[in-house]
């Protein structure tokens, strides 16, 4: 296209290169004529329509153009507007003429022939130079091919781009400086010089050119950094040379060794505006349905001078003095973490913690049985839910928060870390754990960077807690618990057979309404100490399933909270195939009356929710006569526990003596004598425990006289109880 002018009727600019489409080229004289006509057209049109035009504006200002509705936006073209001169606050007005201080284009066809474009800016506070490199654009396709091998796997760098640009501190090349030098040395010293092509020679020239520019600019940084690395120290200002994206980072969290994979690093500030060096890392976790990664921020606080690299809050794992030994330990922990994916009934002996409302950690000493269930954690503890980015997807931020908006970690975090991912799935829905029964195995590196925590429910504390992988143990079952239960053989067989069959076939029977009436409720009634609670405990041990013991204190008395709490407990027990024991159930199942509205609410809640329970529930009470009549139709089996007979009491004495590790000299005849005393199982256990303490103090085996001594001391309590029973019988005879 021939050179000319381009623009519209208002703005006309030269087009010396002739690259503007023809529809935008106008004649300057015609453009002036159009401007004159455009000013007169509105006046004539208004007069034709019988309108009186407004008087011309004062001070020679131009009149506003008036257009009909059909003319707005119909002219094919565009009008350029330009920012005017800024004031002190950076504000400006739009104008239709370009600024007077426009420069000329410097990156054009003439500059495209060079292998490199080096942009320079003024250098301040540096007496050794007046210019510094701002950025370098790599245009050479040969050099891009060489850098493709050098920077392979480096996050955030795509060497296939038409414009490969490096700026700032040139971290990618500085981090891979050794690899870059090796590539150049291979070109400088080929194995067979005669086979070296012209392209190889040209590539070497371009690579040496880039190397020379970078050496001239960053020689001091590279030499000082390498010298400090060799001596095992580093300054805060050169920490960025130590941490290469994609490398493994070692730190300690909660007194546990951790390894993370570094994604990026930057200098910044913590929440108190103190200078820090931020490390954005990732680690492997499990969200109940799949393995994946979660991002996390580590920080290193500012310090003066040099500091030992291994004394930093985080440092490259390759520099750890016991790297090989620690790798084996962490991979073994990662394999243990992998094996705990899903739902598991385990033992635990260690510390657990959860975040309180202030975001602080409340710690608990947990020794007992736990249920590992991260899907349940997300379901019943949604405020602290865990979500991971799947391995198959490209790394992305789950949160809609910018990096700079991530709150810095608290000062009391060991090593300084802050979880910035893992809060919520993208669509707000957690996948069902049943969808993936088999998980792809983790690789060696994935096990190495796996989390040290699992999430589970402590049956003793009745809390969802973060638990440590290494503190998880296998459950030690009480093999003889059900055998030691003093009950008629047929009654024991009925209870165990009933519960085992229900556990296996609970999905085969349903009510008219779906999900209703699938559970089974057993009522155990009788006086204290005859084995009601022990029945539920021994059945759970025999079936090797969790036992969830619920009492009035776990639910409270507020009807609004009782319903939500009870619903969650029943859902958890159904999910875990656990046996639910509601001890002293008469508190909630007592008969309704016309005067106690609050108690009536609690009873109504239980009546309605129990209909939809799908698991096994044991109810124990010694006041069955106070139950509301509506519960009778909801109870599948009711077992009455009578007072222990002499034969039963003797068996209880034998069982407790057989379980004790302490030697005893009590004969069978003495056991017959002890069995004649009217006592329940709990009283027998307490007497034996006290007698064993007495014998241990005298450093002798347990003897009959020790038992009799305890009985003589506690006889007054037994006599008082018997007196109360006789008085009650006399009143209600």
XYZ file of C-alpha atoms in Angstrom:
733
model
C 0.000 0.000 0.000
C 1.284 3.473 -0.801
C 2.200 5.870 1.986
C -0.495 8.348 2.886
C -2.570 9.484 5.855
C -4.973 7.674 8.098
C -7.605 8.668 10.632
C -11.127 10.065 10.423
C -12.717 13.423 9.835
C -11.445 14.699 13.176
C -7.914 13.285 13.392
C -5.571 12.718 10.476
C -2.065 11.218 10.936
C 0.688 10.330 8.501
C 1.092 6.708 7.390
C 4.591 6.610 5.876
C 4.847 2.781 5.986
C 1.593 2.272 4.124
C 0.286 -0.389 6.485
C -3.130 1.104 7.328
C -6.186 -0.492 5.589
C -7.574 1.643 2.731
C -10.923 2.287 4.413
C -9.119 4.375 7.057
C -7.047 6.499 4.622
C -8.475 9.946 4.002
C -7.463 12.994 2.043
C -6.368 15.851 4.268
C -8.287 18.462 2.308
C -11.415 16.335 2.328
C -11.007 15.754 6.049
C -10.945 19.516 6.641
C -14.045 19.948 4.485
C -15.859 17.234 6.466
C -15.033 18.964 9.730
C -16.517 22.223 8.407
C -19.662 20.477 7.137
C -20.131 18.551 10.387
C -20.292 21.796 12.318
C -22.986 23.270 9.946
C -25.114 20.134 9.526
C -26.817 20.199 12.953
C -27.817 23.876 12.498
C -29.466 23.240 9.132
C -31.216 20.095 10.368
C -32.647 21.887 13.411
C -33.984 24.723 11.273
C -35.615 22.223 8.860
C -37.381 20.584 11.793
C -38.606 23.926 13.132
C -36.191 24.032 16.021
C -34.271 27.091 17.159
C -30.590 26.331 17.409
C -28.789 27.312 20.567
C -26.609 30.406 20.436
C -22.944 29.763 19.787
C -20.972 29.001 22.952
C -18.833 31.759 24.425
C -15.054 32.050 24.196
C -15.001 30.438 20.789
C -15.728 26.892 22.066
C -16.884 24.352 19.484
C -20.561 23.465 19.401
C -21.596 19.928 20.316
C -22.508 17.662 17.385
C -26.138 16.537 17.356
C -26.929 13.164 15.760
C -30.148 11.394 15.040
C -30.753 8.002 16.720
C -30.139 6.151 13.483
C -26.732 7.756 13.009
C -25.234 6.787 16.374
C -22.569 4.129 15.977
C -23.271 3.550 12.281
C -20.130 5.069 10.741
C -17.516 2.402 9.937
C -14.332 3.522 11.635
C -12.869 4.343 15.004
C -11.812 7.428 16.875
C -8.633 7.469 18.918
C -8.562 9.116 22.327
C -5.359 9.781 24.222
C -4.512 10.391 27.837
C -3.618 13.962 28.562
C -1.005 15.331 30.889
C -1.176 13.939 34.417
C -1.422 16.116 37.475
C 0.375 15.539 40.798
C -2.121 12.861 41.781
C -1.710 10.931 38.533
C -5.094 12.031 37.170
C -5.613 12.962 33.529
C -8.277 13.932 30.988
C -8.915 12.141 27.694
C -8.108 14.154 24.585
C -8.367 13.573 20.834
C -4.812 14.594 19.974
C -1.761 12.423 20.724
C 0.698 13.566 23.396
C 3.512 15.816 22.231
C 6.271 13.741 23.828
C 5.637 10.503 21.880
C 8.785 8.613 21.033
C 9.494 6.328 18.106
C 9.055 2.565 17.823
C 12.347 0.802 18.551
C 11.352 -2.883 18.322
C 10.509 -3.250 14.646
C 11.644 -5.199 11.620
C 15.096 -3.713 11.959
C 15.551 -5.053 15.495
C 14.036 -8.479 14.750
C 17.245 -9.697 13.075
C 19.299 -9.695 16.276
C 19.686 -12.853 18.349
C 19.100 -10.889 21.565
C 17.381 -7.665 22.531
C 18.924 -6.199 25.678
C 16.891 -3.488 27.384
C 18.787 -1.181 29.744
C 17.599 1.293 32.372
C 19.369 3.833 34.544
C 21.150 2.442 37.590
C 20.808 4.278 40.883
C 22.790 3.967 44.123
C 25.529 2.056 42.317
C 28.737 4.056 41.728
C 30.200 1.300 39.544
C 27.747 1.701 36.648
C 25.172 4.032 35.177
C 23.055 1.425 33.370
C 21.717 -1.961 34.356
C 19.923 -4.621 32.334
C 16.161 -4.486 32.674
C 15.291 -7.480 30.488
C 16.566 -9.659 27.659
C 14.427 -10.936 24.772
C 15.763 -14.112 23.153
C 14.903 -14.027 19.440
C 17.381 -16.638 18.208
C 15.617 -19.956 17.489
C 18.958 -21.726 17.950
C 19.419 -20.262 21.415
C 15.832 -21.138 22.325
C 16.539 -24.736 21.413
C 19.580 -24.790 23.702
C 17.692 -23.145 26.555
C 14.862 -25.648 26.110
C 17.134 -28.381 27.429
C 18.652 -26.178 30.141
C 15.339 -24.944 31.533
C 13.300 -28.127 31.061
C 10.877 -28.485 33.988
C 11.492 -24.989 35.347
C 8.116 -23.588 36.505
C 6.791 -20.587 34.629
C 9.189 -20.777 31.635
C 7.992 -21.745 28.121
C 10.916 -21.738 25.729
C 8.675 -22.416 22.699
C 7.291 -18.857 22.734
C 8.113 -16.525 19.825
C 9.294 -13.933 22.352
C 11.227 -15.602 25.154
C 11.856 -12.867 27.692
C 13.848 -12.837 30.943
C 13.788 -9.954 33.397
C 14.425 -9.013 37.011
C 17.144 -11.127 38.583
C 17.043 -13.676 35.706
C 16.338 -16.473 38.222
C 15.758 -19.273 35.667
C 19.191 -18.907 34.086
C 21.000 -18.136 37.347
C 19.433 -21.189 39.027
C 20.439 -23.356 36.052
C 23.799 -21.640 35.554
C 25.779 -24.880 35.896
C 23.624 -26.624 33.281
C 23.932 -23.591 30.977
C 27.722 -23.646 31.215
C 27.818 -27.395 30.552
C 25.784 -26.973 27.360
C 28.176 -24.282 26.128
C 31.217 -26.404 26.993
C 29.735 -29.299 25.011
C 29.500 -27.018 21.973
C 32.993 -25.631 22.543
C 34.570 -29.072 22.941
C 32.608 -31.491 20.731
C 33.513 -35.179 20.742
C 33.920 -35.141 16.967
C 34.749 -31.627 15.673
C 34.510 -32.752 12.063
C 30.835 -33.655 12.482
C 29.971 -30.286 14.023
C 27.480 -28.519 11.748
C 27.205 -24.883 10.851
C 24.102 -24.699 13.004
C 26.064 -25.942 16.026
C 28.684 -23.246 15.506
C 26.006 -20.586 15.223
C 24.290 -21.903 18.371
C 27.602 -21.710 20.251
C 28.079 -18.084 19.157
C 24.617 -17.105 20.357
C 25.044 -18.974 23.659
C 28.448 -17.371 24.308
C 26.926 -13.989 23.543
C 24.189 -14.492 26.169
C 26.704 -15.882 28.630
C 28.974 -12.879 28.198
C 26.123 -10.434 28.800
C 24.982 -12.250 31.930
C 28.514 -12.651 33.280
C 29.141 -8.952 32.826
C 25.887 -8.153 34.641
C 25.695 -10.850 37.324
C 29.268 -12.071 37.763
C 29.509 -10.780 41.317
C 26.198 -12.349 42.321
C 27.049 -15.753 40.826
C 30.562 -15.904 42.257
C 29.569 -14.741 45.744
C 26.582 -17.094 45.850
C 28.615 -20.117 44.748
C 31.373 -19.274 47.225
C 28.890 -19.053 50.127
C 27.168 -22.296 49.097
C 30.534 -24.044 49.093
C 31.124 -22.826 52.650
C 27.577 -23.713 53.821
C 26.403 -20.161 54.551
C 24.132 -17.621 52.851
C 23.041 -14.012 53.275
C 19.392 -12.971 53.366
C 19.843 -10.840 50.239
C 21.039 -13.834 48.176
C 18.570 -16.416 49.461
C 16.863 -16.368 46.067
C 19.957 -18.013 44.535
C 19.649 -20.922 46.998
C 16.051 -21.948 46.302
C 15.392 -23.278 42.807
C 11.731 -23.901 41.840
C 11.027 -27.602 41.529
C 13.605 -28.551 44.169
C 12.832 -30.271 47.492
C 12.774 -28.123 50.633
C 13.333 -29.394 54.182
C 11.781 -27.887 57.307
C 10.232 -28.956 60.597
C 6.578 -28.579 61.523
C 5.101 -29.554 64.863
C 8.427 -31.249 65.734
C 8.072 -33.416 62.623
C 10.493 -33.636 59.694
C 8.826 -32.383 56.523
C 9.892 -32.163 52.883
C 8.054 -29.995 50.360
C 8.398 -29.322 46.665
C 9.165 -25.673 45.932
C 7.041 -23.856 43.350
C 8.158 -20.241 43.697
C 9.847 -17.791 46.034
C 9.791 -14.040 46.598
C 10.775 -11.379 49.063
C 7.910 -9.825 50.983
C 6.555 -8.972 54.407
C 4.735 -10.864 57.120
C 1.582 -9.642 58.832
C 3.670 -7.394 61.075
C 5.360 -5.754 58.075
C 8.690 -7.445 58.867
C 10.832 -8.386 55.840
C 10.711 -12.106 55.066
C 11.530 -14.484 52.245
C 8.442 -16.425 51.155
C 8.555 -19.972 49.776
C 5.436 -21.303 48.071
C 5.549 -25.097 48.262
C 3.260 -28.063 47.800
C 2.789 -31.402 49.532
C 0.691 -34.545 49.057
C -2.549 -35.060 50.992
C -5.798 -37.017 50.760
C -9.292 -35.494 50.710
C -11.394 -38.610 51.254
C -11.734 -39.598 47.594
C -8.355 -38.991 45.942
C -4.726 -38.093 46.512
C -3.461 -34.724 45.355
C -1.415 -31.690 46.296
C -2.027 -28.699 48.549
C -0.066 -25.461 48.525
C 1.549 -24.012 51.612
C 3.716 -20.984 52.403
C 6.971 -21.157 54.350
C 8.878 -18.094 55.424
C 12.391 -17.151 56.495
C 12.687 -14.035 58.643
C 15.227 -11.371 57.794
C 18.675 -11.657 59.378
C 21.977 -9.783 59.192
C 25.197 -11.072 57.692
C 25.657 -14.718 56.839
C 23.964 -17.683 58.483
C 24.502 -21.410 58.239
C 22.226 -22.850 55.559
C 21.188 -25.825 57.700
C 20.170 -23.464 60.533
C 17.572 -21.700 58.382
C 13.874 -22.331 59.007
C 13.822 -24.013 55.581
C 16.646 -25.030 53.273
C 17.209 -27.299 50.234
C 16.803 -30.944 51.171
C 19.891 -31.814 49.101
C 22.004 -29.943 51.673
C 20.676 -31.919 54.668
C 23.550 -33.794 56.358
C 21.430 -36.966 56.792
C 19.542 -36.829 53.529
C 19.610 -40.563 52.674
C 18.639 -41.763 56.150
C 15.904 -39.154 56.475
C 14.567 -39.955 52.999
C 13.988 -43.578 53.982
C 12.212 -42.482 57.158
C 9.941 -40.023 55.349
C 9.130 -42.426 52.517
C 8.166 -45.070 55.097
C 5.889 -42.520 56.772
C 4.432 -41.643 53.380
C 3.723 -45.306 52.700
C 2.012 -45.546 56.091
C -0.044 -42.446 55.221
C -0.996 -44.011 51.883
C -2.177 -47.198 53.604
C -4.457 -45.154 55.902
C -6.449 -43.645 53.016
C -10.157 -44.333 53.428
C -11.903 -45.395 56.650
C -9.952 -47.336 59.273
C -10.554 -48.364 62.882
C -7.213 -47.987 64.686
C -5.565 -47.392 68.012
C -3.694 -44.188 68.839
C -1.247 -42.994 71.462
C -0.086 -39.420 71.040
C -1.138 -35.805 70.617
C -4.096 -34.603 68.588
C -5.145 -31.042 67.899
C -7.910 -28.967 66.393
C -8.318 -25.278 65.626
C -10.527 -23.270 67.959
C -12.631 -20.254 67.060
C -9.597 -17.956 67.380
C -7.597 -20.038 64.920
C -5.325 -21.389 67.660
C -4.501 -25.041 68.239
C -6.203 -26.841 71.106
C -4.120 -29.923 71.895
C -5.352 -33.182 73.419
C -3.527 -36.224 74.752
C -5.231 -39.125 72.995
C -4.756 -42.713 74.098
C -7.404 -45.052 72.822
C -9.230 -45.959 69.674
C -9.837 -43.674 66.739
C -11.625 -43.808 63.402
C -9.612 -42.436 60.474
C -12.083 -41.015 57.995
C -11.256 -37.924 55.954
C -14.497 -38.100 54.018
C -16.289 -37.977 57.370
C -14.008 -35.109 58.426
C -15.154 -33.069 55.431
C -18.777 -34.077 56.009
C -19.018 -33.374 59.738
C -16.276 -30.751 60.066
C -16.810 -28.575 56.963
C -15.142 -25.444 58.377
C -11.779 -27.242 58.270
C -12.443 -29.361 55.200
C -9.531 -30.602 53.087
C -9.515 -30.487 49.296
C -6.589 -31.358 47.049
C -5.631 -30.568 43.473
C -5.540 -33.897 41.585
C -2.194 -35.030 40.233
C -3.594 -35.253 36.694
C -4.498 -31.552 36.601
C -2.136 -28.667 36.147
C -1.276 -26.942 39.384
C -3.802 -24.266 40.172
C -5.036 -22.236 43.097
C -8.281 -23.551 44.513
C -8.917 -20.364 46.451
C -10.017 -17.245 44.585
C -7.375 -15.234 46.389
C -4.296 -13.590 44.950
C -0.923 -14.620 46.275
C -0.390 -11.245 47.925
C -3.706 -11.590 49.747
C -2.764 -14.840 51.484
C -2.474 -14.012 55.175
C 1.034 -14.509 56.517
C 1.598 -17.198 59.130
C 1.458 -16.528 62.831
C 4.710 -15.944 64.672
C 4.363 -19.075 66.782
C 4.401 -21.393 63.752
C 7.491 -23.539 63.862
C 9.538 -22.659 60.828
C 6.740 -20.335 59.771
C 4.124 -21.852 57.515
C 0.669 -21.055 56.320
C -1.823 -23.307 54.595
C -3.171 -21.471 51.566
C -4.972 -24.269 49.781
C -7.200 -27.148 50.665
C -10.313 -25.299 51.830
C -13.067 -26.034 49.319
C -13.520 -27.903 46.038
C -14.081 -25.806 42.947
C -17.728 -26.767 42.574
C -18.414 -26.962 46.327
C -19.034 -30.726 46.211
C -16.818 -33.362 47.802
C -16.655 -36.553 45.759
C -18.140 -39.680 47.287
C -15.419 -41.933 48.624
C -17.258 -44.963 47.226
C -16.513 -43.753 43.712
C -12.834 -44.708 44.043
C -12.241 -47.891 45.957
C -8.706 -48.278 44.588
C -6.284 -45.374 44.575
C -3.304 -45.152 42.188
C -0.088 -45.876 44.102
C 2.045 -42.916 45.129
C 5.483 -42.475 43.615
C 8.691 -42.286 45.641
C 8.733 -38.484 45.589
C 5.021 -38.248 46.416
C 5.544 -40.413 49.484
C 8.534 -38.251 50.420
C 6.463 -35.034 50.424
C 3.313 -36.609 51.901
C 1.743 -34.929 54.944
C 2.517 -36.073 58.468
C -1.120 -35.697 59.561
C -4.292 -37.709 59.230
C -7.790 -36.646 60.250
C -9.898 -38.830 62.454
C -12.405 -39.092 65.272
C -11.349 -39.936 68.819
C -13.991 -42.203 70.358
C -12.853 -41.369 73.885
C -12.678 -37.576 73.547
C -15.554 -37.553 71.016
C -13.747 -34.973 68.886
C -12.580 -34.649 65.299
C -8.810 -34.135 65.537
C -5.686 -33.794 63.441
C -3.576 -36.828 64.320
C 0.010 -37.836 63.591
C 0.647 -40.722 61.211
C 3.461 -42.202 63.301
C 1.275 -42.371 66.430
C -1.332 -44.655 64.819
C -1.333 -48.230 66.136
C -3.220 -51.420 65.514
C -6.211 -52.171 67.741
C -5.531 -54.702 70.507
C -8.777 -56.660 70.767
C -10.086 -58.146 74.003
C -10.453 -61.703 72.748
C -12.145 -63.084 75.858
C -14.535 -60.211 76.502
C -17.643 -61.921 75.167
C -16.739 -65.255 76.773
C -16.361 -63.596 80.186
C -19.863 -62.109 79.932
C -21.974 -63.830 82.611
C -25.240 -64.527 80.787
C -27.179 -67.655 79.808
C -25.611 -69.258 76.741
C -28.780 -69.001 74.634
C -29.169 -65.322 75.468
C -25.548 -64.613 74.474
C -25.978 -66.526 71.221
C -29.163 -64.598 70.441
C -27.524 -61.205 70.992
C -24.392 -61.958 68.977
C -26.226 -63.686 66.119
C -28.792 -60.907 65.931
C -26.212 -58.117 65.716
C -23.872 -59.903 63.287
C -26.699 -60.747 60.906
C -28.073 -57.220 61.051
C -24.639 -55.802 60.265
C -24.353 -57.969 57.141
C -27.913 -57.730 55.812
C -29.135 -54.326 56.906
C -29.709 -53.244 53.286
C -32.037 -56.128 52.451
C -35.057 -54.882 54.420
C -36.713 -51.503 54.125
C -39.905 -49.834 55.243
C -42.693 -48.534 53.035
C -40.780 -45.234 53.185
C -37.230 -45.608 51.844
C -34.488 -45.420 54.492
C -36.862 -45.987 57.381
C -36.695 -48.896 59.801
C -33.378 -50.350 58.573
C -31.722 -50.264 61.976
C -32.048 -52.493 65.021
C -32.568 -51.360 68.625
C -31.899 -53.597 71.629
C -33.073 -52.642 75.111
C -31.083 -54.033 78.043
C -32.851 -53.436 81.339
C -31.980 -54.554 84.841
C -30.349 -53.449 88.112
C -26.853 -51.895 88.190
C -23.769 -54.058 87.825
C -25.341 -57.075 86.075
C -23.549 -56.637 82.702
C -25.758 -54.403 80.557
C -22.971 -52.086 79.425
C -20.509 -54.975 79.240
C -22.851 -56.732 76.795
C -22.583 -53.929 74.234
C -18.822 -53.597 74.784
C -18.151 -57.330 74.415
C -20.343 -57.608 71.289
C -18.323 -54.784 69.654
C -15.079 -56.570 70.582
C -16.348 -59.861 69.208
C -17.482 -58.259 65.938
C -14.323 -56.074 65.760
C -16.302 -52.902 65.079
C -16.211 -49.486 66.780
C -18.321 -48.866 69.871
C -19.715 -45.350 70.181
C -20.769 -44.702 73.790
C -23.269 -41.853 74.030
C -24.663 -40.330 77.211
C -26.789 -37.357 78.164
C -23.688 -35.208 78.605
C -22.700 -35.672 74.962
C -26.003 -34.294 73.685
C -26.936 -31.636 76.233
C -30.459 -30.565 77.054
C -31.109 -27.836 74.477
C -33.591 -29.386 71.998
C -32.297 -27.335 69.074
C -28.756 -28.672 69.573
C -29.733 -32.164 70.636
C -31.359 -32.898 67.289
C -28.374 -31.785 65.204
C -25.899 -33.551 67.493
C -27.910 -36.778 67.587
C -28.382 -36.749 63.824
C -24.619 -36.409 63.285
C -23.816 -39.212 65.748
C -26.312 -41.606 64.167
C -24.991 -40.801 60.683
C -21.398 -41.373 61.784
C -22.239 -44.702 63.416
C -24.069 -45.855 60.290
C -21.144 -44.866 58.089
C -18.586 -46.634 60.288
C -20.783 -49.698 60.871
C -20.356 -48.960 64.569
C -22.428 -50.133 67.519
C -24.106 -47.251 69.322
C -24.526 -47.552 73.091
C -26.914 -45.107 74.757
C -26.168 -45.623 78.440
C -28.817 -44.690 81.012
C -31.293 -44.045 78.213
C -34.165 -43.229 80.568
C -32.946 -39.613 80.695
C -34.183 -39.071 77.123
C -36.797 -41.814 76.825
C -38.839 -41.023 79.892
C -42.610 -40.884 79.511
C -43.995 -37.535 78.343
C -46.184 -35.443 80.585
C -48.400 -32.373 80.237
C -46.192 -30.135 82.360
C -42.614 -30.704 81.140
C -42.580 -29.259 77.634
C -38.781 -29.228 77.295
C -38.516 -32.928 78.162
C -41.369 -33.650 75.754
C -39.334 -31.999 72.975
C -36.333 -34.260 73.683
C -38.475 -37.397 73.692
C -40.138 -36.370 70.425
C -36.753 -35.823 68.802
C -35.595 -39.302 69.813
C -38.815 -40.920 68.648
C -38.532 -39.375 65.202
C -34.787 -39.786 64.589
C -34.564 -43.385 65.808
C -36.980 -44.402 63.047
C -34.347 -43.564 60.425
C -31.291 -45.026 62.161
C -29.702 -47.729 59.998
C -27.223 -49.211 62.478
C -27.227 -51.201 65.720
C -28.166 -49.444 68.955
C -28.047 -50.721 72.527
C -30.158 -48.917 75.135
C -29.436 -49.604 78.798
C -31.617 -48.601 81.720
C -32.597 -49.702 85.210
C -35.883 -47.767 85.061
C -37.718 -49.399 82.182
C -41.051 -48.640 83.810
C -40.585 -44.910 83.092
C -40.184 -45.339 79.305
C -42.626 -43.589 77.008
C -45.083 -46.101 75.443
C -44.151 -44.918 71.946
C -40.705 -46.477 72.336
C -42.095 -49.964 72.759
C -42.888 -50.284 69.044
C -39.401 -49.055 68.111
C -37.495 -51.640 70.192
C -36.727 -54.898 68.366
C -35.381 -56.948 71.295
C -35.767 -56.291 75.019
C -33.616 -58.326 77.410
C -34.142 -58.363 81.155
C -31.057 -58.793 83.337
C -31.980 -60.282 86.758
C -29.885 -60.016 89.896
C -26.812 -62.243 89.801
C -27.297 -65.701 91.279
C -24.732 -67.316 93.560
C -23.416 -69.360 90.655
C -23.161 -66.252 88.470
C -21.363 -64.327 91.213
C -18.830 -67.142 91.603
C -18.181 -67.040 87.865
C -17.671 -63.266 88.047
C -15.162 -63.731 90.907
C -13.312 -66.336 88.825
C -13.234 -64.174 85.721
C -11.765 -61.163 87.511
C -9.180 -63.283 89.326
C -8.203 -64.985 86.063
C -7.689 -61.678 84.253
C -5.421 -60.291 86.967
C -1.662 -60.576 86.559
C -1.218 -60.732 90.319
C -0.901 -64.140 91.926
C -3.580 -65.233 94.418
C -4.098 -68.029 96.932
C -7.904 -67.978 97.025
C -9.330 -71.502 96.953
C -12.492 -72.735 95.280
C -14.137 -73.177 98.703
C -13.367 -69.567 99.584
C -14.896 -68.524 96.256
C -18.117 -70.361 97.201
C -18.163 -68.379 100.436
C -17.635 -65.069 98.621
C -20.365 -65.952 96.102
C -22.961 -66.167 98.864
C -22.672 -62.430 99.474
C -25.289 -60.411 97.565
C -23.175 -58.208 95.294
C -23.319 -57.134 91.662
C -20.509 -57.385 89.157
C -19.322 -53.823 89.608
C -19.092 -54.207 93.376
C -17.096 -57.431 92.993
C -14.655 -55.678 90.651
C -14.191 -52.775 93.072
C -13.594 -55.093 96.035
C -11.006 -57.109 94.128
C -9.214 -54.011 92.873
C -8.948 -52.610 96.389
C -7.800 -55.968 97.780
C -5.078 -56.208 95.126
C -3.777 -52.778 96.112
C -3.695 -53.888 99.742
C -1.789 -57.080 98.867
C 0.654 -55.142 96.665
C 1.462 -52.808 99.550
C 2.366 -55.826 101.703
C 4.262 -57.339 98.758
C 2.386 -60.625 98.959
C -0.009 -62.603 96.730
C -3.709 -61.814 96.914
C -5.227 -63.759 99.804
C -8.727 -64.369 101.080
C -8.003 -62.281 104.147
C -7.260 -59.249 101.955
C -10.682 -59.577 100.335
C -12.408 -59.972 103.700
C -10.612 -56.920 105.076
C -11.957 -54.824 102.224
C -15.455 -56.274 102.672
C -15.420 -55.437 106.373
C -14.383 -51.859 105.687
C -17.014 -51.304 102.971
C -19.797 -53.296 104.673
C -21.504 -50.151 105.944
C -22.159 -49.020 102.355
C -23.580 -52.420 101.458
C -25.770 -52.452 104.603
C -27.078 -48.964 103.804
C -28.047 -50.061 100.318
C -29.827 -53.141 101.587
C -31.669 -51.094 104.193
C -32.882 -48.705 101.517
C -34.128 -51.594 99.389
C -36.046 -53.129 102.333
C -37.628 -49.757 103.156
C -38.671 -49.243 99.569
C -40.176 -52.745 99.411
C -42.154 -52.086 102.596
C -43.606 -48.850 101.233
C -44.681 -50.250 97.861
C -45.697 -53.741 99.040
